[in-house]
mmCIF file of C-alpha atoms and ligand atoms in Angstrom:
data_model
loop_
_atom_site.group_PDB
_atom_site.id
_atom_site.type_symbol
_atom_site.label_atom_id
_atom_site.label_comp_id
_atom_site.label_asym_id
_atom_site.label_seq_id
_atom_site.Cartn_x
_atom_site.Cartn_y
_atom_site.Cartn_z
ATOM 1 C CA UNK A 1 -1.539 16.868 6.012
ATOM 2 C CA UNK A 2 -3.357 19.626 3.878
ATOM 3 C CA UNK A 3 -1.581 22.923 3.407
ATOM 4 C CA UNK A 4 -3.554 25.235 1.563
ATOM 5 C CA UNK A 5 -0.462 27.896 1.215
ATOM 6 C CA UNK A 6 0.873 25.128 -1.053
ATOM 7 C CA UNK A 7 -2.024 24.765 -3.462
ATOM 8 C CA UNK A 8 -1.639 26.900 -6.748
ATOM 9 C CA UNK A 9 -4.974 25.424 -8.308
ATOM 10 C CA UNK A 10 -3.364 23.685 -11.029
ATOM 11 C CA UNK A 11 -6.058 21.028 -10.664
ATOM 12 C CA UNK A 12 -3.745 18.340 -11.502
ATOM 13 C CA UNK A 13 -4.928 16.149 -8.454
ATOM 14 C CA UNK A 14 -8.312 15.594 -9.674
ATOM 15 C CA UNK A 15 -7.639 15.896 -13.385
ATOM 16 C CA UNK A 16 -5.280 12.759 -12.896
ATOM 17 C CA UNK A 17 -7.924 11.116 -10.584
ATOM 18 C CA UNK A 18 -8.727 7.757 -12.299
ATOM 19 C CA UNK A 19 -11.982 7.459 -10.888
ATOM 20 C CA UNK A 20 -13.637 10.625 -11.941
ATOM 21 C CA UNK A 21 -13.433 12.292 -15.460
ATOM 22 C CA UNK A 22 -12.776 16.093 -14.611
ATOM 23 C CA UNK A 23 -11.144 18.770 -16.767
ATOM 24 C CA UNK A 24 -9.030 21.410 -15.269
ATOM 25 C CA UNK A 25 -11.830 23.873 -14.684
ATOM 26 C CA UNK A 26 -14.017 21.325 -12.973
ATOM 27 C CA UNK A 27 -11.057 19.955 -10.750
ATOM 28 C CA UNK A 28 -10.234 23.432 -9.752
ATOM 29 C CA UNK A 29 -13.749 24.231 -8.801
ATOM 30 C CA UNK A 30 -13.809 21.256 -6.641
ATOM 31 C CA UNK A 31 -10.722 22.028 -4.850
ATOM 32 C CA UNK A 32 -11.984 25.621 -4.268
ATOM 33 C CA UNK A 33 -15.295 24.420 -2.666
ATOM 34 C CA UNK A 34 -13.475 22.010 -0.483
ATOM 35 C CA UNK A 35 -10.999 24.818 0.629
ATOM 36 C CA UNK A 36 -14.245 26.947 1.331
ATOM 37 C CA UNK A 37 -15.813 24.227 3.448
ATOM 38 C CA UNK A 38 -18.371 23.465 1.164
ATOM 39 C CA UNK A 39 -20.128 20.243 -0.501
ATOM 40 C CA UNK A 40 -18.319 18.842 -3.710
ATOM 41 C CA UNK A 41 -19.094 15.951 -5.828
ATOM 42 C CA UNK A 42 -15.493 14.433 -5.220
ATOM 43 C CA UNK A 43 -16.504 13.671 -1.767
ATOM 44 C CA UNK A 44 -19.007 10.935 -2.824
ATOM 45 C CA UNK A 45 -17.149 9.744 -5.810
ATOM 46 C CA UNK A 46 -13.784 9.464 -4.103
ATOM 47 C CA UNK A 47 -12.484 5.858 -3.413
ATOM 48 C CA UNK A 48 -9.836 6.970 -0.898
ATOM 49 C CA UNK A 49 -6.941 5.558 -2.906
ATOM 50 C CA UNK A 50 -4.761 8.308 -1.624
ATOM 51 C CA UNK A 51 -3.287 8.648 -5.410
ATOM 52 C CA UNK A 52 -3.857 12.656 -5.559
ATOM 53 C CA UNK A 53 -1.457 12.965 -2.652
ATOM 54 C CA UNK A 54 1.169 11.771 -5.126
ATOM 55 C CA UNK A 55 -0.427 13.696 -8.166
ATOM 56 C CA UNK A 56 -0.138 17.006 -6.547
ATOM 57 C CA UNK A 57 3.287 18.600 -7.572
ATOM 58 C CA UNK A 58 3.556 21.006 -4.685
ATOM 59 C CA UNK A 59 3.115 18.591 -1.761
ATOM 60 C CA UNK A 60 -0.269 20.255 -0.835
ATOM 61 C CA UNK A 61 -1.845 17.000 0.141
ATOM 62 C CA UNK A 62 -5.292 17.367 -1.366
ATOM 63 C CA UNK A 63 -6.029 13.669 -0.144
ATOM 64 C CA UNK A 64 -6.036 14.762 3.361
ATOM 65 C CA UNK A 65 -8.456 17.886 2.490
ATOM 66 C CA UNK A 66 -10.676 15.449 0.965
ATOM 67 C CA UNK A 67 -10.671 13.203 4.011
ATOM 68 C CA UNK A 68 -11.397 15.942 6.540
ATOM 69 C CA UNK A 69 -14.267 17.243 4.390
ATOM 70 C CA UNK A 70 -15.592 13.573 4.061
ATOM 71 C CA UNK A 71 -15.611 13.350 7.878
ATOM 72 C CA UNK A 72 -17.259 16.856 8.328
ATOM 73 C CA UNK A 73 -19.852 16.027 5.907
ATOM 74 C CA UNK A 74 -20.612 12.389 6.131
ATOM 75 C CA UNK A 75 -20.564 12.374 2.228
ATOM 76 C CA UNK A 76 -18.172 9.317 1.822
ATOM 77 C CA UNK A 77 -19.950 5.954 1.214
ATOM 78 C CA UNK A 78 -16.750 4.223 1.995
ATOM 79 C CA UNK A 79 -15.652 5.215 5.301
ATOM 80 C CA UNK A 80 -18.161 3.290 7.440
ATOM 81 C CA UNK A 81 -17.533 0.165 5.628
ATOM 82 C CA UNK A 82 -13.625 0.439 5.968
ATOM 83 C CA UNK A 83 -13.792 1.450 9.469
ATOM 84 C CA UNK A 84 -15.820 -1.826 10.127
ATOM 85 C CA UNK A 85 -12.919 -3.544 8.703
ATOM 86 C CA UNK A 86 -10.436 -1.704 10.267
ATOM 87 C CA UNK A 87 -12.007 -2.137 13.736
ATOM 88 C CA UNK A 88 -11.677 -6.121 13.371
ATOM 89 C CA UNK A 89 -7.860 -5.524 13.229
ATOM 90 C CA UNK A 90 -8.124 -5.083 17.048
ATOM 91 C CA UNK A 91 -9.207 -8.759 17.456
ATOM 92 C CA UNK A 92 -5.909 -9.992 15.707
ATOM 93 C CA UNK A 93 -4.136 -11.821 18.676
ATOM 94 C CA UNK A 94 -0.602 -10.493 19.350
ATOM 95 C CA UNK A 95 2.416 -12.525 19.194
ATOM 96 C CA UNK A 96 6.278 -12.070 19.448
ATOM 97 C CA UNK A 97 8.178 -14.859 17.940
ATOM 98 C CA UNK A 98 11.781 -14.467 19.253
ATOM 99 C CA UNK A 99 14.742 -14.757 16.987
ATOM 100 C CA UNK A 100 18.517 -14.514 16.783
ATOM 101 C CA UNK A 101 19.491 -11.322 18.886
ATOM 102 C CA UNK A 102 21.669 -10.040 16.062
ATOM 103 C CA UNK A 103 18.901 -10.175 13.281
ATOM 104 C CA UNK A 104 16.292 -7.344 12.897
ATOM 105 C CA UNK A 105 12.346 -7.895 13.679
ATOM 106 C CA UNK A 106 10.049 -8.681 10.903
ATOM 107 C CA UNK A 107 6.547 -6.786 11.594
ATOM 108 C CA UNK A 108 3.610 -8.421 10.033
ATOM 109 C CA UNK A 109 1.096 -5.890 11.543
ATOM 110 C CA UNK A 110 -2.334 -7.426 11.436
ATOM 111 C CA UNK A 111 -1.874 -8.682 8.011
ATOM 112 C CA UNK A 112 -0.719 -12.175 8.269
ATOM 113 C CA UNK A 113 -4.094 -13.248 6.981
ATOM 114 C CA UNK A 114 -3.306 -11.967 3.513
ATOM 115 C CA UNK A 115 0.190 -13.652 3.203
ATOM 116 C CA UNK A 116 0.495 -16.985 1.455
ATOM 117 C CA UNK A 117 0.780 -19.850 3.796
ATOM 118 C CA UNK A 118 4.289 -20.644 4.503
ATOM 119 C CA UNK A 119 5.589 -16.957 4.210
ATOM 120 C CA UNK A 120 7.851 -17.155 7.071
ATOM 121 C CA UNK A 121 9.332 -20.591 5.789
ATOM 122 C CA UNK A 122 12.641 -20.696 3.789
ATOM 123 C CA UNK A 123 15.874 -18.674 4.164
ATOM 124 C CA UNK A 124 14.670 -15.010 3.589
ATOM 125 C CA UNK A 125 13.469 -14.657 7.224
ATOM 126 C CA UNK A 126 15.106 -17.399 9.047
ATOM 127 C CA UNK A 127 16.387 -16.309 12.659
ATOM 128 C CA UNK A 128 14.313 -13.066 12.684
ATOM 129 C CA UNK A 129 12.148 -12.056 15.423
ATOM 130 C CA UNK A 130 8.528 -12.109 14.207
ATOM 131 C CA UNK A 131 5.854 -9.730 15.545
ATOM 132 C CA UNK A 132 2.224 -9.735 14.651
ATOM 133 C CA UNK A 133 -1.243 -9.008 15.814
ATOM 134 C CA UNK A 134 -3.241 -5.989 17.183
ATOM 135 C CA UNK A 135 -0.465 -5.020 19.598
ATOM 136 C CA UNK A 136 1.674 -4.114 16.560
ATOM 137 C CA UNK A 137 -1.324 -2.631 14.504
ATOM 138 C CA UNK A 138 0.109 0.684 12.780
ATOM 139 C CA UNK A 139 -3.337 2.381 12.044
ATOM 140 C CA UNK A 140 -2.481 3.499 8.586
ATOM 141 C CA UNK A 141 -5.612 1.781 7.410
ATOM 142 C CA UNK A 142 -7.633 4.288 9.013
ATOM 143 C CA UNK A 143 -5.909 6.988 6.825
ATOM 144 C CA UNK A 144 -6.393 4.942 3.724
ATOM 145 C CA UNK A 145 -10.136 4.693 4.735
ATOM 146 C CA UNK A 146 -10.553 8.331 4.982
ATOM 147 C CA UNK A 147 -11.377 7.827 8.705
ATOM 148 C CA UNK A 148 -8.201 9.457 10.426
ATOM 149 C CA UNK A 149 -10.308 11.589 12.338
ATOM 150 C CA UNK A 150 -11.617 12.143 15.757
ATOM 151 C CA UNK A 151 -8.491 11.444 17.902
ATOM 152 C CA UNK A 152 -8.133 7.849 17.047
ATOM 153 C CA UNK A 153 -5.124 8.410 14.942
ATOM 154 C CA UNK A 154 -3.249 11.002 17.251
ATOM 155 C CA UNK A 155 -3.566 8.314 20.038
ATOM 156 C CA UNK A 156 -2.683 5.408 17.671
ATOM 157 C CA UNK A 157 0.507 6.845 16.135
ATOM 158 C CA UNK A 158 2.123 7.343 19.392
ATOM 159 C CA UNK A 159 1.122 3.771 20.478
ATOM 160 C CA UNK A 160 2.423 2.233 17.394
ATOM 161 C CA UNK A 161 6.017 3.895 17.543
ATOM 162 C CA UNK A 162 6.273 3.200 21.278
ATOM 163 C CA UNK A 163 5.289 -0.450 20.666
ATOM 164 C CA UNK A 164 7.992 -0.720 17.881
ATOM 165 C CA UNK A 165 10.703 1.146 19.926
ATOM 166 C CA UNK A 166 10.128 -1.329 22.823
ATOM 167 C CA UNK A 167 11.536 -4.118 20.861
ATOM 168 C CA UNK A 168 14.904 -2.361 20.940
ATOM 169 C CA UNK A 169 15.813 -3.809 17.559
ATOM 170 C CA UNK A 170 15.807 -2.589 13.841
ATOM 171 C CA UNK A 171 12.388 -3.097 12.276
ATOM 172 C CA UNK A 172 11.589 -4.692 8.771
ATOM 173 C CA UNK A 173 8.051 -3.567 7.734
ATOM 174 C CA UNK A 174 6.268 -6.316 5.578
ATOM 175 C CA UNK A 175 3.205 -4.247 5.385
ATOM 176 C CA UNK A 176 3.511 -1.178 3.135
ATOM 177 C CA UNK A 177 1.014 0.834 5.472
ATOM 178 C CA UNK A 178 3.512 0.246 8.508
ATOM 179 C CA UNK A 179 6.458 1.905 6.378
ATOM 180 C CA UNK A 180 4.027 4.912 5.355
ATOM 181 C CA UNK A 181 3.355 5.388 8.886
ATOM 182 C CA UNK A 182 6.720 5.291 10.295
ATOM 183 C CA UNK A 183 8.159 7.176 7.311
ATOM 184 C CA UNK A 184 5.837 9.796 6.859
ATOM 185 C CA UNK A 185 2.537 10.010 8.701
ATOM 186 C CA UNK A 186 3.766 9.975 12.320
ATOM 187 C CA UNK A 187 6.055 12.744 11.536
ATOM 188 C CA UNK A 188 2.984 14.693 10.221
ATOM 189 C CA UNK A 189 1.634 14.282 13.909
ATOM 190 C CA UNK A 190 4.900 15.423 15.456
ATOM 191 C CA UNK A 191 6.084 11.879 16.582
ATOM 192 C CA UNK A 192 9.668 11.099 16.419
ATOM 193 C CA UNK A 193 10.783 7.430 15.347
ATOM 194 C CA UNK A 194 13.592 6.356 17.727
ATOM 195 C CA UNK A 195 14.573 3.271 15.914
ATOM 196 C CA UNK A 196 15.943 2.020 12.527
ATOM 197 C CA UNK A 197 13.426 0.478 10.123
ATOM 198 C CA UNK A 198 13.285 -0.318 6.339
ATOM 199 C CA UNK A 199 10.933 -1.280 3.835
ATOM 200 C CA UNK A 200 10.408 -5.171 2.951
ATOM 201 C CA UNK A 201 11.561 -3.991 -0.712
ATOM 202 C CA UNK A 202 14.924 -2.815 0.786
ATOM 203 C CA UNK A 203 15.241 -5.953 2.858
ATOM 204 C CA UNK A 204 14.707 -8.254 -0.021
ATOM 205 C CA UNK A 205 16.890 -6.165 -2.376
ATOM 206 C CA UNK A 206 19.902 -6.333 -0.019
ATOM 207 C CA UNK A 207 19.183 -10.123 0.805
ATOM 208 C CA UNK A 208 19.229 -10.938 -2.900
ATOM 209 C CA UNK A 209 22.337 -8.844 -3.660
ATOM 210 C CA UNK A 210 24.011 -10.675 -0.921
ATOM 211 C CA UNK A 211 22.889 -14.106 -2.154
ATOM 212 C CA UNK A 212 23.194 -13.749 -5.678
ATOM 213 C CA UNK A 213 24.867 -17.380 -6.205
ATOM 214 C CA UNK A 214 21.739 -18.904 -4.891
ATOM 215 C CA UNK A 215 19.511 -17.109 -7.455
ATOM 216 C CA UNK A 216 18.277 -18.891 -10.672
ATOM 217 C CA UNK A 217 17.019 -16.051 -13.012
ATOM 218 C CA UNK A 218 13.108 -16.550 -13.355
ATOM 219 C CA UNK A 219 13.123 -15.169 -16.946
ATOM 220 C CA UNK A 220 9.307 -14.034 -16.601
ATOM 221 C CA UNK A 221 7.182 -10.971 -17.123
ATOM 222 C CA UNK A 222 5.439 -10.007 -14.086
ATOM 223 C CA UNK A 223 2.933 -7.117 -13.564
ATOM 224 C CA UNK A 224 2.870 -5.251 -10.272
ATOM 225 C CA UNK A 225 -0.091 -4.506 -8.027
ATOM 226 C CA UNK A 226 1.090 -1.207 -6.565
ATOM 227 C CA UNK A 227 -0.756 -0.600 -3.152
ATOM 228 C CA UNK A 228 -2.646 2.823 -2.343
ATOM 229 C CA UNK A 229 -0.418 3.297 0.758
ATOM 230 C CA UNK A 230 2.632 3.469 -1.570
ATOM 231 C CA UNK A 231 1.320 7.006 -2.564
ATOM 232 C CA UNK A 232 2.954 8.208 0.749
ATOM 233 C CA UNK A 233 6.522 6.749 -0.252
ATOM 234 C CA UNK A 234 6.612 6.493 -4.091
ATOM 235 C CA UNK A 235 10.316 7.101 -4.027
ATOM 236 C CA UNK A 236 10.944 3.373 -3.123
ATOM 237 C CA UNK A 237 9.119 2.063 -6.362
ATOM 238 C CA UNK A 238 12.555 1.756 -8.072
ATOM 239 C CA UNK A 239 13.490 -0.773 -5.269
ATOM 240 C CA UNK A 240 11.163 -3.349 -7.074
ATOM 241 C CA UNK A 241 12.900 -2.613 -10.285
ATOM 242 C CA UNK A 242 16.126 -3.846 -8.569
ATOM 243 C CA UNK A 243 14.547 -6.892 -7.135
ATOM 244 C CA UNK A 244 13.205 -7.704 -10.577
ATOM 245 C CA UNK A 245 16.558 -7.180 -11.975
ATOM 246 C CA UNK A 246 18.441 -9.453 -9.602
ATOM 247 C CA UNK A 247 15.798 -12.083 -10.032
ATOM 248 C CA UNK A 248 15.483 -12.084 -13.808
ATOM 249 C CA UNK A 249 12.014 -10.601 -14.194
ATOM 250 C CA UNK A 250 10.774 -7.929 -16.652
ATOM 251 C CA UNK A 251 8.210 -5.372 -15.319
ATOM 252 C CA UNK A 252 6.313 -4.917 -18.500
ATOM 253 C CA UNK A 253 5.053 -1.368 -19.162
ATOM 254 C CA UNK A 254 1.375 -1.135 -18.684
ATOM 255 C CA UNK A 255 -1.254 1.419 -18.358
ATOM 256 C CA UNK A 256 -2.074 0.822 -14.682
ATOM 257 C CA UNK A 257 1.420 0.928 -13.042
ATOM 258 C CA UNK A 258 3.729 3.396 -11.291
ATOM 259 C CA UNK A 259 2.001 6.565 -10.906
ATOM 260 C CA UNK A 260 -1.318 5.402 -12.727
ATOM 261 C CA UNK A 261 -1.632 2.452 -10.702
ATOM 262 C CA UNK A 262 -5.050 1.281 -9.841
ATOM 263 C CA UNK A 263 -6.527 0.397 -6.325
ATOM 264 C CA UNK A 264 -7.074 -3.370 -5.488
ATOM 265 C CA UNK A 265 -10.683 -2.339 -5.241
ATOM 266 C CA UNK A 266 -11.692 -5.010 -2.645
ATOM 267 C CA UNK A 267 -13.179 -4.997 0.811
ATOM 268 C CA UNK A 268 -14.849 -1.835 1.609
ATOM 269 C CA UNK A 269 -14.892 -0.513 -2.021
ATOM 270 C CA UNK A 270 -16.640 -3.423 -3.008
ATOM 271 C CA UNK A 271 -19.366 -2.811 -0.407
ATOM 272 C CA UNK A 272 -19.675 0.988 -1.325
ATOM 273 C CA UNK A 273 -19.379 0.796 -5.071
ATOM 274 C CA UNK A 274 -19.759 -2.893 -6.047
ATOM 275 C CA UNK A 275 -20.075 -2.285 -9.877
ATOM 276 C CA UNK A 276 -17.298 0.030 -9.919
ATOM 277 C CA UNK A 277 -15.159 -2.353 -7.923
ATOM 278 C CA UNK A 278 -15.513 -5.111 -10.480
ATOM 279 C CA UNK A 279 -14.972 -2.834 -13.349
ATOM 280 C CA UNK A 280 -11.647 -1.609 -11.770
ATOM 281 C CA UNK A 281 -10.520 -5.135 -10.984
ATOM 282 C CA UNK A 282 -11.152 -6.204 -14.366
ATOM 283 C CA UNK A 283 -9.412 -3.055 -16.027
ATOM 284 C CA UNK A 284 -6.334 -3.860 -13.876
ATOM 285 C CA UNK A 285 -6.119 -7.700 -14.666
ATOM 286 C CA UNK A 286 -6.879 -7.253 -18.413
ATOM 287 C CA UNK A 287 -4.348 -4.613 -18.634
ATOM 288 C CA UNK A 288 -1.664 -7.185 -17.155
ATOM 289 C CA UNK A 289 -2.840 -9.793 -19.389
ATOM 290 C CA UNK A 290 -2.627 -7.557 -22.426
ATOM 291 C CA UNK A 291 1.071 -6.877 -21.818
ATOM 292 C CA UNK A 292 1.662 -10.410 -21.578
ATOM 293 C CA UNK A 293 2.452 -10.734 -18.005
ATOM 294 C CA UNK A 294 3.090 -14.258 -16.875
ATOM 295 C CA UNK A 295 1.855 -13.295 -13.310
ATOM 296 C CA UNK A 296 0.647 -10.354 -11.138
ATOM 297 C CA UNK A 297 2.822 -9.650 -8.039
ATOM 298 C CA UNK A 298 1.393 -8.179 -4.764
ATOM 299 C CA UNK A 299 3.163 -6.334 -2.122
ATOM 300 C CA UNK A 300 0.231 -5.435 0.342
ATOM 301 C CA UNK A 301 -1.246 -8.559 2.065
ATOM 302 C CA UNK A 302 -4.667 -7.008 1.725
ATOM 303 C CA UNK A 303 -4.109 -6.571 -2.248
ATOM 304 C CA UNK A 304 -3.083 -10.160 -2.280
ATOM 305 C CA UNK A 305 -6.184 -11.390 -0.685
ATOM 306 C CA UNK A 306 -8.502 -9.119 -2.550
ATOM 307 C CA UNK A 307 -7.124 -10.268 -5.823
ATOM 308 C CA UNK A 308 -7.034 -14.087 -5.059
ATOM 309 C CA UNK A 309 -10.324 -14.895 -6.843
ATOM 310 C CA UNK A 310 -10.691 -12.487 -9.438
ATOM 311 C CA UNK A 311 -7.196 -13.277 -10.818
ATOM 312 C CA UNK A 312 -7.760 -16.860 -10.796
ATOM 313 C CA UNK A 313 -11.134 -16.126 -12.547
ATOM 314 C CA UNK A 314 -9.222 -14.326 -15.193
ATOM 315 C CA UNK A 315 -6.670 -17.089 -15.717
ATOM 316 C CA UNK A 316 -3.873 -15.037 -14.394
ATOM 317 C CA UNK A 317 -1.243 -16.148 -11.782
ATOM 318 C CA UNK A 318 -1.070 -14.003 -8.663
ATOM 319 C CA UNK A 319 2.073 -14.183 -6.542
ATOM 320 C CA UNK A 320 3.053 -12.503 -3.223
ATOM 321 C CA UNK A 321 6.365 -10.621 -3.256
ATOM 322 C CA UNK A 322 8.173 -12.762 -0.730
ATOM 323 C CA UNK A 323 7.033 -16.026 -2.987
ATOM 324 C CA UNK A 324 8.416 -14.268 -5.950
ATOM 325 C CA UNK A 325 11.710 -14.218 -4.216
ATOM 326 C CA UNK A 326 11.612 -17.491 -3.060
ATOM 327 C CA UNK A 327 10.906 -18.926 -6.498
ATOM 328 C CA UNK A 328 14.212 -17.168 -7.783
ATOM 329 C CA UNK A 329 16.074 -18.899 -4.835
ATOM 330 C CA UNK A 330 14.730 -22.316 -5.883
ATOM 331 C CA UNK A 331 12.188 -22.742 -2.975
ATOM 332 C CA UNK A 332 9.133 -22.619 -4.778
ATOM 333 C CA UNK A 333 8.127 -23.337 -8.228
ATOM 334 C CA UNK A 334 6.953 -20.456 -10.598
ATOM 335 C CA UNK A 335 3.248 -21.395 -11.217
ATOM 336 C CA UNK A 336 2.426 -22.829 -14.812
HETATM 337 S S1 SF4 B 1 -8.063 9.787 -3.266
HETATM 338 FE FE1 SF4 B 1 -7.964 8.724 -5.293
HETATM 339 S S2 SF4 B 1 -10.163 8.613 -5.579
HETATM 340 FE FE2 SF4 B 1 -9.993 10.207 -4.111
HETATM 341 S S3 SF4 B 1 -9.875 12.036 -5.163
HETATM 342 FE FE3 SF4 B 1 -7.647 11.250 -4.859
HETATM 343 S S4 SF4 B 1 -7.016 10.278 -6.611
HETATM 344 FE FE4 SF4 B 1 -9.367 10.460 -6.761
HETATM 345 S S1 SF4 B 2 -3.894 20.382 -4.353
HETATM 346 FE FE1 SF4 B 2 -1.890 20.219 -5.564
HETATM 347 S S2 SF4 B 2 -2.690 19.103 -7.483
HETATM 348 FE FE2 SF4 B 2 -4.365 19.909 -6.359
HETATM 349 S S3 SF4 B 2 -4.930 22.048 -7.330
HETATM 350 FE FE3 SF4 B 2 -3.768 22.377 -5.588
HETATM 351 S S4 SF4 B 2 -1.507 22.238 -6.029
HETATM 352 FE FE4 SF4 B 2 -2.803 21.523 -7.754
#
């Protein structure tokens, strides 16, 4: 949540923003205008990628300030389109597939549609209870959409945590947004999390570490599509490095990775800024190709879905993170 007392007007948030070209003076002027409740250009230029939350060195959370002002002024061209997409989440049928009593729950949120066919097959999730659908929706998409206003999120965060707590088991969040919600956002709303949970990266890292004898190192270079919601929990990025080391994959240094990752730029961004969306996707994919990546790996099912056609059009393989691990475990071939 925005904390004006932490802002020292360094301007880093908007100087580092990859979607505007502001120098320090312009960035500071924009932030000052927002703090004074005035209109500012960034409100209509912001693609709600959440990155400035991570760029801010003091933890002031300028992304939240931008969202608040976008809601107040109606200046965002994205919010309406994203809300229409997010509202569809409530139509996803809920399901609980029971598993072994001693294994954790795998939560898919409303994102099964973005995962590859057969994601639950194979050894990785064998015997786990699986929950999915609207009843297990985490609501974080509304934060990413800059639409976390009007009381919806206040009600949603408690509902989400209560639903997960009711499972009375440890939870593995497949969707990065669910993890951001449980690990950071619900706490900002004063909600406590009464169950143990982990991110899918941590689960995969531990599984691979415990089953190293079954791994055949892939010997490939793979570029990472970092999801926007990871800006809430950037500390877990190193877990991907550990996974890559275990499966013999190199994460080639590239312009648009780690702190300078680009949004996948699908769905609502495509509706609001069609030309910019295509430009961002092309920059991202060409960057991966230029660093000789054999593939791009996705963590977020939405990124996975949004980048499916465009990676194929550019001749770049795209692999979902669980499939990449299954390839190292000999369950699937690496695409040629
Ligand atoms: S959310 Fe992303 S696009 Fe918007 S101002 Fe922050 S860094 Fe820029
Ligand atoms: S919000 Fe953070 S990054 Fe932006 S000007 Fe204030 S302290 Fe600097």
